Structures are given as C-alpha cells and as structure tokens.
Coordinates of C-alpha atoms in Angstrom, one line a residue:
M9 CA -31.9 -60.4 -23.0
N10 CA -35.1 -58.4 -23.7
S11 CA -36.2 -58.6 -20.1
R12 CA -33.1 -56.6 -19.0
I13 CA -33.8 -53.6 -21.3
P14 CA -36.8 -52.3 -19.4
S15 CA -35.0 -52.7 -16.1
T16 CA -31.9 -50.8 -17.4
S17 CA -34.1 -48.1 -18.9
R18 CA -36.1 -47.7 -15.6
R19 CA -32.8 -47.2 -13.7
I20 CA -31.7 -44.6 -16.2
I21 CA -35.0 -42.8 -16.0
E22 CA -34.9 -42.9 -12.2
T23 CA -31.4 -41.6 -12.1
V24 CA -32.3 -38.8 -14.5
L25 CA -35.3 -37.9 -12.4
V26 CA -33.3 -37.9 -9.2
L27 CA -30.7 -35.6 -10.8
L28 CA -33.4 -33.3 -12.0
L29 CA -34.9 -33.2 -8.5
L30 CA -31.6 -32.4 -7.0
L31 CA -30.9 -29.7 -9.5
G32 CA -34.4 -28.3 -8.8
L33 CA -33.8 -28.4 -5.1
M34 CA -30.3 -26.7 -5.5
Y35 CA -31.9 -23.9 -7.6
A36 CA -34.6 -23.4 -5.1
L37 CA -32.0 -23.4 -2.3
Y38 CA -30.0 -20.8 -4.2
D39 CA -33.1 -18.7 -4.8
V40 CA -33.9 -18.7 -1.0
L41 CA -30.3 -18.0 0.2
K42 CA -29.1 -15.5 -2.5
V43 CA -30.4 -12.6 -0.3
F44 CA -27.9 -13.7 2.4
F45 CA -24.9 -14.2 0.2
G46 CA -23.6 -10.8 1.0
V47 CA -24.0 -11.4 4.7
F48 CA -22.3 -14.8 4.5
T49 CA -19.5 -13.3 2.5
F50 CA -18.8 -10.7 5.2
A51 CA -19.2 -13.3 7.9
I52 CA -16.5 -15.5 6.3
I53 CA -14.2 -12.4 5.8
F54 CA -14.5 -11.4 9.5
A55 CA -14.3 -15.0 10.9
V56 CA -11.1 -15.7 8.9
S57 CA -9.5 -12.3 9.5
F58 CA -10.1 -12.2 13.3
A59 CA -9.9 -15.9 14.2
K60 CA -6.5 -15.6 15.9
L61 CA -7.5 -12.4 17.9
F62 CA -10.7 -14.1 18.9
E63 CA -8.9 -17.2 20.2
R64 CA -6.6 -14.9 22.3
L65 CA -9.7 -13.2 23.7
V66 CA -11.2 -16.6 24.6
V67 CA -8.0 -17.5 26.5
L68 CA -8.1 -14.2 28.4
L69 CA -11.7 -14.8 29.4
G70 CA -11.1 -18.3 30.6
N71 CA -12.4 -20.2 27.6
R72 CA -15.8 -18.6 27.7
R73 CA -16.4 -18.5 24.0
K74 CA -19.9 -17.0 24.1
L75 CA -18.8 -14.1 26.2
A76 CA -15.9 -13.6 23.9
A77 CA -18.2 -13.6 20.9
T78 CA -20.5 -11.0 22.5
I79 CA -17.5 -8.7 23.3
Y80 CA -16.1 -9.3 19.8
S81 CA -19.5 -8.4 18.1
V82 CA -20.0 -5.2 20.2
I83 CA -16.5 -3.9 19.6
L84 CA -16.5 -4.7 15.9
I85 CA -20.0 -3.3 15.3
A86 CA -19.0 -0.1 17.1
I87 CA -15.8 0.3 15.1
L88 CA -17.4 -0.4 11.7
A89 CA -20.7 1.2 12.3
L90 CA -19.3 4.6 13.4
P91 CA -18.0 5.6 9.9
F92 CA -21.3 4.6 8.3
I93 CA -23.2 6.7 10.9
Y94 CA -20.9 9.6 10.3
I95 CA -21.3 9.4 6.5
I96 CA -25.1 9.2 6.7
S97 CA -25.1 12.1 9.2
A98 CA -22.9 14.1 6.9
L99 CA -25.2 13.4 3.9
N100 CA -28.2 14.4 5.9
Q101 CA -26.5 17.6 7.0
H102 CA -25.5 18.4 3.4
V103 CA -29.1 17.9 2.2
K104 CA -30.3 20.3 4.9
D105 CA -27.7 22.8 3.9
V106 CA -28.8 22.6 0.2
N107 CA -32.4 23.0 1.2
H108 CA -31.5 26.1 3.3
W109 CA -29.4 27.5 0.5
I110 CA -32.3 27.0 -2.1
T111 CA -34.7 28.7 0.3
N112 CA -32.3 31.6 0.9
A113 CA -31.6 32.0 -2.9
R114 CA -35.3 32.0 -3.6
D115 CA -36.0 34.8 -1.1
N116 CA -32.8 36.9 -1.4
G117 CA -31.3 36.0 -4.8
I118 CA -28.4 33.7 -5.6
P119 CA -25.2 34.8 -3.7
G120 CA -21.8 35.2 -5.4
L121 CA -19.1 32.6 -5.3
P122 CA -16.1 32.7 -3.0
A123 CA -12.9 34.1 -4.6
W124 CA -11.0 30.9 -4.2
I125 CA -13.5 29.1 -6.5
T126 CA -13.5 31.7 -9.2
G127 CA -9.7 32.0 -8.9
M128 CA -9.1 28.3 -9.5
P129 CA -6.7 27.6 -12.4
Y130 CA -8.2 26.4 -15.7
V131 CA -11.8 25.9 -14.5
G132 CA -12.4 29.1 -12.3
G133 CA -13.3 31.3 -15.3
D134 CA -15.9 28.8 -16.7
I135 CA -17.4 28.4 -13.2
A136 CA -17.6 32.1 -12.7
S137 CA -19.3 32.6 -16.2
F138 CA -21.9 29.9 -15.5
W139 CA -22.6 31.3 -12.1
Q140 CA -23.1 34.8 -13.5
H141 CA -25.7 33.4 -16.0
L142 CA -27.4 31.6 -13.2
Q143 CA -27.6 34.8 -11.2
L144 CA -29.1 36.8 -14.1
N145 CA -31.4 34.1 -15.5
P146 CA -31.9 31.5 -12.8
K147 CA -34.9 29.7 -14.2
E148 CA -33.6 29.5 -17.8
T149 CA -30.1 28.4 -16.7
A150 CA -31.4 25.8 -14.2
G151 CA -33.9 24.6 -16.8
V152 CA -31.1 23.7 -19.1
Y153 CA -29.4 21.5 -16.4
E154 CA -32.7 20.2 -14.9
H155 CA -32.1 16.7 -16.0
Q156 CA -28.5 16.6 -14.7
I157 CA -29.6 18.1 -11.3
R158 CA -32.3 15.4 -11.0
D159 CA -29.7 12.7 -11.8
V160 CA -27.4 14.1 -9.1
L161 CA -30.1 14.2 -6.5
H162 CA -31.2 10.7 -7.4
H163 CA -27.7 9.5 -7.2
V164 CA -27.2 11.0 -3.7
I165 CA -30.4 9.4 -2.5
T166 CA -29.4 6.0 -4.0
T167 CA -26.0 6.2 -2.6
G168 CA -27.4 6.9 0.9
A169 CA -29.7 4.0 0.7
G170 CA -26.8 1.8 -0.6
I171 CA -24.6 2.9 2.3
I172 CA -27.4 1.9 4.8
G173 CA -27.8 -1.5 3.1
V174 CA -24.1 -2.2 3.2
A175 CA -24.0 -1.1 6.9
L176 CA -26.8 -3.6 7.7
Q177 CA -24.9 -6.3 5.8
F178 CA -21.8 -5.5 7.8
I179 CA -23.6 -5.8 11.1
A180 CA -25.4 -9.0 10.2
G181 CA -22.0 -10.4 8.9
I182 CA -20.3 -9.6 12.2
I183 CA -23.1 -11.4 14.2
V184 CA -22.9 -14.5 11.9
S185 CA -19.1 -14.5 12.1
A186 CA -19.4 -14.5 15.9
I187 CA -21.5 -17.6 15.6
F188 CA -18.9 -19.2 13.4
L189 CA -16.1 -18.4 15.8
V190 CA -18.0 -19.7 18.8
S191 CA -18.3 -23.1 17.0
G192 CA -14.5 -23.1 16.2
E193 CA -13.2 -26.2 14.5
K194 CA -16.7 -27.9 14.7
M195 CA -17.9 -25.5 12.0
L196 CA -15.1 -26.6 9.6
S197 CA -15.4 -30.3 10.2
P198 CA -18.2 -30.9 7.6
L199 CA -16.3 -28.8 5.1
Y200 CA -13.1 -30.7 5.6
A201 CA -14.9 -34.0 5.3
T202 CA -16.6 -32.9 2.1
M203 CA -13.4 -31.6 0.5
T204 CA -11.5 -34.7 1.6
H205 CA -14.1 -37.0 0.1
M206 CA -14.1 -35.0 -3.2
F207 CA -10.3 -34.3 -3.7
G208 CA -8.5 -36.5 -1.2
E209 CA -7.0 -35.5 2.2
K210 CA -4.0 -33.6 0.9
D211 CA -5.7 -31.6 -1.9
G212 CA -8.9 -31.0 0.1
H213 CA -7.1 -29.5 3.0
A214 CA -4.9 -27.5 0.6
L215 CA -7.9 -26.0 -1.1
I216 CA -9.5 -24.9 2.2
D217 CA -6.2 -23.5 3.4
A218 CA -5.8 -21.6 0.0
T219 CA -9.3 -20.1 0.5
G220 CA -8.4 -19.0 4.0
Q221 CA -5.2 -17.5 2.8
A222 CA -6.9 -15.6 0.0
V223 CA -9.5 -14.1 2.4
K224 CA -6.8 -13.2 4.9
G225 CA -4.5 -11.8 2.3
V226 CA -7.2 -9.4 0.9
A227 CA -8.4 -8.5 4.4
I228 CA -5.0 -7.8 5.8
G229 CA -3.3 -6.6 2.6
V230 CA -5.9 -4.5 0.9
M231 CA -8.2 -3.4 3.7
G232 CA -5.3 -3.0 6.2
T233 CA -3.4 -0.8 3.7
A234 CA -6.6 1.3 3.0
F235 CA -7.2 1.8 6.8
I236 CA -3.6 2.8 7.4
A237 CA -3.6 5.2 4.5
A238 CA -6.8 6.8 5.7
V239 CA -5.5 7.3 9.2
I240 CA -2.3 8.8 8.0
S241 CA -4.3 11.0 5.6
W242 CA -6.6 12.2 8.4
I243 CA -3.5 13.2 10.4
G244 CA -2.2 15.2 7.4
F245 CA -5.6 16.9 6.8
T246 CA -5.8 17.8 10.4
I247 CA -2.3 19.3 10.5
A248 CA -3.0 21.4 7.4
G249 CA -6.4 22.6 8.9
I250 CA -8.4 21.2 6.0
P251 CA -12.2 21.2 6.7
F252 CA -14.1 18.0 6.6
A253 CA -10.9 16.0 7.3
L254 CA -12.6 12.9 8.5
G255 CA -14.8 12.7 5.4
L256 CA -11.8 13.1 3.1
A257 CA -10.0 10.4 5.1
A258 CA -13.0 8.1 4.6
L259 CA -12.9 8.9 0.8
V260 CA -9.2 8.0 0.8
Y261 CA -10.0 4.7 2.5
F262 CA -12.6 3.8 -0.2
L263 CA -10.4 4.9 -3.1
V264 CA -7.4 2.8 -1.8
L265 CA -9.8 -0.1 -1.1
I266 CA -11.1 -0.1 -4.7
Q267 CA -7.5 0.2 -6.0
V268 CA -7.9 3.7 -7.5
G269 CA -5.5 5.3 -5.0
P270 CA -5.4 8.5 -3.0
L271 CA -4.2 10.6 -5.8
W272 CA -7.8 11.8 -6.7
V273 CA -8.1 13.3 -3.2
W274 CA -4.7 14.9 -2.8
I275 CA -4.4 16.6 -6.2
P276 CA -7.6 18.7 -5.8
L277 CA -6.5 19.6 -2.3
V278 CA -3.2 20.9 -3.7
I279 CA -5.0 23.0 -6.3
W280 CA -7.4 24.3 -3.7
M281 CA -4.5 25.3 -1.4
V282 CA -2.7 27.1 -4.3
A283 CA -6.0 28.9 -5.3
Q284 CA -6.3 30.1 -1.7
G285 CA -2.8 31.5 -1.8
S286 CA -1.4 29.0 0.8
T287 CA 1.6 28.0 -1.2
G288 CA 3.5 26.6 1.8
W289 CA 0.6 24.4 2.9
A290 CA 0.1 23.3 -0.8
V291 CA 3.8 22.1 -0.9
F292 CA 3.2 20.3 2.5
I293 CA 0.1 18.6 1.1
A294 CA 1.8 17.6 -2.1
I295 CA 4.8 16.0 -0.2
Y296 CA 2.5 14.4 2.4
G297 CA 0.2 13.0 -0.4
A298 CA 3.2 11.5 -2.2
G299 CA 4.2 9.8 1.0
V300 CA 0.7 8.3 1.4
M301 CA 1.0 7.0 -2.2
V302 CA 4.4 5.4 -1.5
I303 CA 2.9 3.8 1.6
D304 CA 0.0 2.5 -0.5
G305 CA 2.3 1.0 -3.1
V306 CA 4.9 -0.5 -0.7
L307 CA 2.8 -1.6 2.3
K308 CA 0.2 -3.6 0.4
P309 CA 2.5 -6.3 -1.1
I310 CA 4.3 -6.6 2.2
L311 CA 1.1 -7.2 4.2
I312 CA -0.2 -9.6 1.5
A313 CA 3.1 -11.5 1.5
K314 CA 3.0 -11.9 5.3
S315 CA -0.6 -13.1 5.3
G316 CA 0.1 -16.5 3.6
K317 CA 2.0 -18.5 1.1
L318 CA 0.1 -17.3 -2.0
P319 CA 2.0 -15.0 -4.4
F320 CA 1.2 -11.3 -4.4
L321 CA 0.4 -11.3 -8.2
V322 CA -2.2 -14.1 -7.8
L323 CA -4.1 -12.2 -5.1
F324 CA -3.7 -8.8 -6.7
L325 CA -5.2 -10.1 -10.0
G326 CA -8.0 -11.7 -8.1
V327 CA -8.8 -8.5 -6.3
I328 CA -8.8 -6.3 -9.4
G329 CA -10.7 -8.8 -11.6
G330 CA -13.2 -9.7 -8.9
M331 CA -13.9 -6.1 -8.0
V332 CA -14.6 -5.3 -11.7
A333 CA -16.9 -8.3 -12.0
W334 CA -18.8 -8.3 -8.7
G335 CA -18.1 -5.0 -6.9
F336 CA -16.8 -4.7 -3.3
T337 CA -17.3 -8.3 -2.2
G338 CA -15.9 -9.4 -5.6
M339 CA -12.4 -8.6 -4.3
F340 CA -12.6 -11.6 -2.0
K341 CA -14.5 -13.8 -4.5
G342 CA -11.9 -13.1 -7.2
A343 CA -9.0 -13.7 -4.8
I344 CA -10.5 -17.0 -3.6
I345 CA -11.1 -18.2 -7.2
L346 CA -7.6 -17.5 -8.3
A347 CA -6.1 -18.9 -5.1
V348 CA -8.1 -22.2 -5.6
F349 CA -7.1 -22.3 -9.2
Y350 CA -3.4 -21.7 -8.3
T351 CA -3.6 -24.5 -5.7
V352 CA -5.3 -27.0 -8.0
F353 CA -2.8 -26.1 -10.8
N354 CA 0.2 -26.6 -8.6
S355 CA -1.2 -29.9 -7.3
W356 CA -1.7 -31.1 -10.8
L357 CA 1.9 -30.1 -11.7
E358 CA 3.2 -32.0 -8.7
K359 CA 1.2 -35.1 -9.7
T360 CA 2.5 -34.8 -13.2
K361 CA 6.1 -34.7 -12.1
V362 CA 5.6 -37.7 -9.8
V363 CA 4.1 -39.7 -12.8
E364 CA 7.0 -38.7 -15.0
R365 CA 9.6 -39.7 -12.4
R366 CA 8.2 -43.3 -12.1
P367 CA 10.2 -45.9 -13.9
V368 CA 8.6 -47.3 -17.0

C-alpha cells in the first residue's frame, strides 16, 4: 500500500512538469509568432476569399498551380498596393505643400482665406476671425495652438508609418496566401484531422466550415460593399468635378469598411458646394450620396447572406464587436468567434433534442 504512494506521486509530478513544459513552449511559440499574426490573418482572409477564383485560374493554366500562384500574387499586390502608394504619395505631396506654404508665409506674410471658406455657414465667421488674429499676431496666435499643431503633425507622421506597415502586411499576407493556395487541400488535412480528433467528424468539419463562411462573409459582404461604394462615389465625385476625387473615394471605402458609413464625406461636400454657390451640384451630390448610403445598407446583408449559411446578425455583431476590440483585423476575428460559437451552440441544441427524443 505504502509502496504505491511514491509511484503515484511521481507520475503526478511528471505529468505536472510535462504540462508546465508544454505551457512554457506554447508561450514561447506565441512570443515568437505574434509578430506574424497580422500577416497570417490577412493570408487566411485572402486564401479563403479567392480560393474559387484561384482554382479556376489553375484550370485555365493546365493545372500549373505554382504559375497560377505567381500570377495571383502579382495581380493582387498590384491592385492592393496601388491605393497605398497613392495615399503615401498624397501625404508626401501635402507635407511638401505645407512646407512651401510656411516658407511663403514667413517671407511674404500669411495670405487671406478663400471666400468659400469664410462664407461657410455656422463655422465660416469663426474661421475668418481666427485667421485675422493669425495674420495680425502670428507668433502669439500660433503659440497658443503650438501643442495642438505638434499633435496633428505627430498624428500625420504616425498615420503614414501605420499605412506603410499595413501595406507591408498586406503584401506578405498575399504571398503567404499564395503558398496556402498552392498546397490546396493538403494544407487543410492536419487541421481537419485535429478538429475531428477533438470534436468528432461532424462537429469538427462544421467548425472549420463555419470559420470559412465567417471569413468569406466579412470579405465579400463588408469589404465588397465598401469597394462598390467607393467606386460609385468616385464616379459621382468625378461627374461633379470635385477635386481629389480618388482620395475622397478611398476615404469612403475606409469609412464604409469600419461601419461608420459614407455620410461623413457627403455632408461636408454638400456644405462646400452650397458655400461655393453651386446649388445645383449640391442637390446632385446630396441625392447621389443618399443613393450610396442606400447601397451600403441594402447590398451588405445581401452579399453576406449569399456568402454562406450563417445569419447576417451573427456576422454583423462579430464585425462590429471585433473591430472595436481589435481594430481592422478584429472584424474577421470577431466574426469567426461568433460563427464558431453559433455553430457549437446549434450542435449542442441538436444533441439535446436527440437525447430528449430517446425513449426512457
């Protein structure tokens, strides 16, 4: 009896030590790979979203998967990198314009504001008054707002660096997604085996399918709607002759993407048109902007509904909650978490109903 106690204790100690070692290794693995989580997130998004198109390209190229992956990567990087290059170029040009303006103001004095700015309703008078004080006492007036000016400049520089970082993550994610797509079903085999071992064949496959549907739903529903709204907005801006139309369309894309909506772009444009005296174009912009908002509200649930079997509300709550918690990639993380929970909960309900129907 007593001889068994040390043996049992030894096994418990060995088990605890093995568990601690595994936990230590998992933490070290997380610490090493956390830098690449953003890249892997984008890679999964691209791989799931473009899997069908990639397979069609493979068929067109005579089953040459590596060639298809190369073409896929080049096309996708070109499409996604161009907006980032444009934004960075625009920021760089604006910084040069600001430096030129500061140099000119130091040599020749601060110029007056255009009439359309001072004539803006509600805020035009305050802007004109501030600008007049700035012209009369530039050092004193600028000194009062020195802290705010530094914060704005710091924010511009930080935003530019952040945009470059996101662009690099996008490019790396595209390349990794091409590697995933070349492997095809072989890449998913270990995942299917692991989930089947943990949850059974039916539930394991259902969880993987729910994850894929969540990623596809967000990619097609949210990102697709944002892209369509941006293209339609760019057409409207171009027709109305609004300067910096492409940049405003990019702003519409990001606002729709983060679920804020295009309203914050269109309302200032309507006010700007009215201040310029272009009432007809202001009415056109207002009607056109309302149409874009309707498209944003109607098209999103339609695209999400067509992307899979998951309810729109489940994905929408996941998108909003995940974005608030983790930022841009949180849209996908939140949607995946709610999709998996929804699938597990439904599976539990089905098992409960089966147990209740069994005869006692």
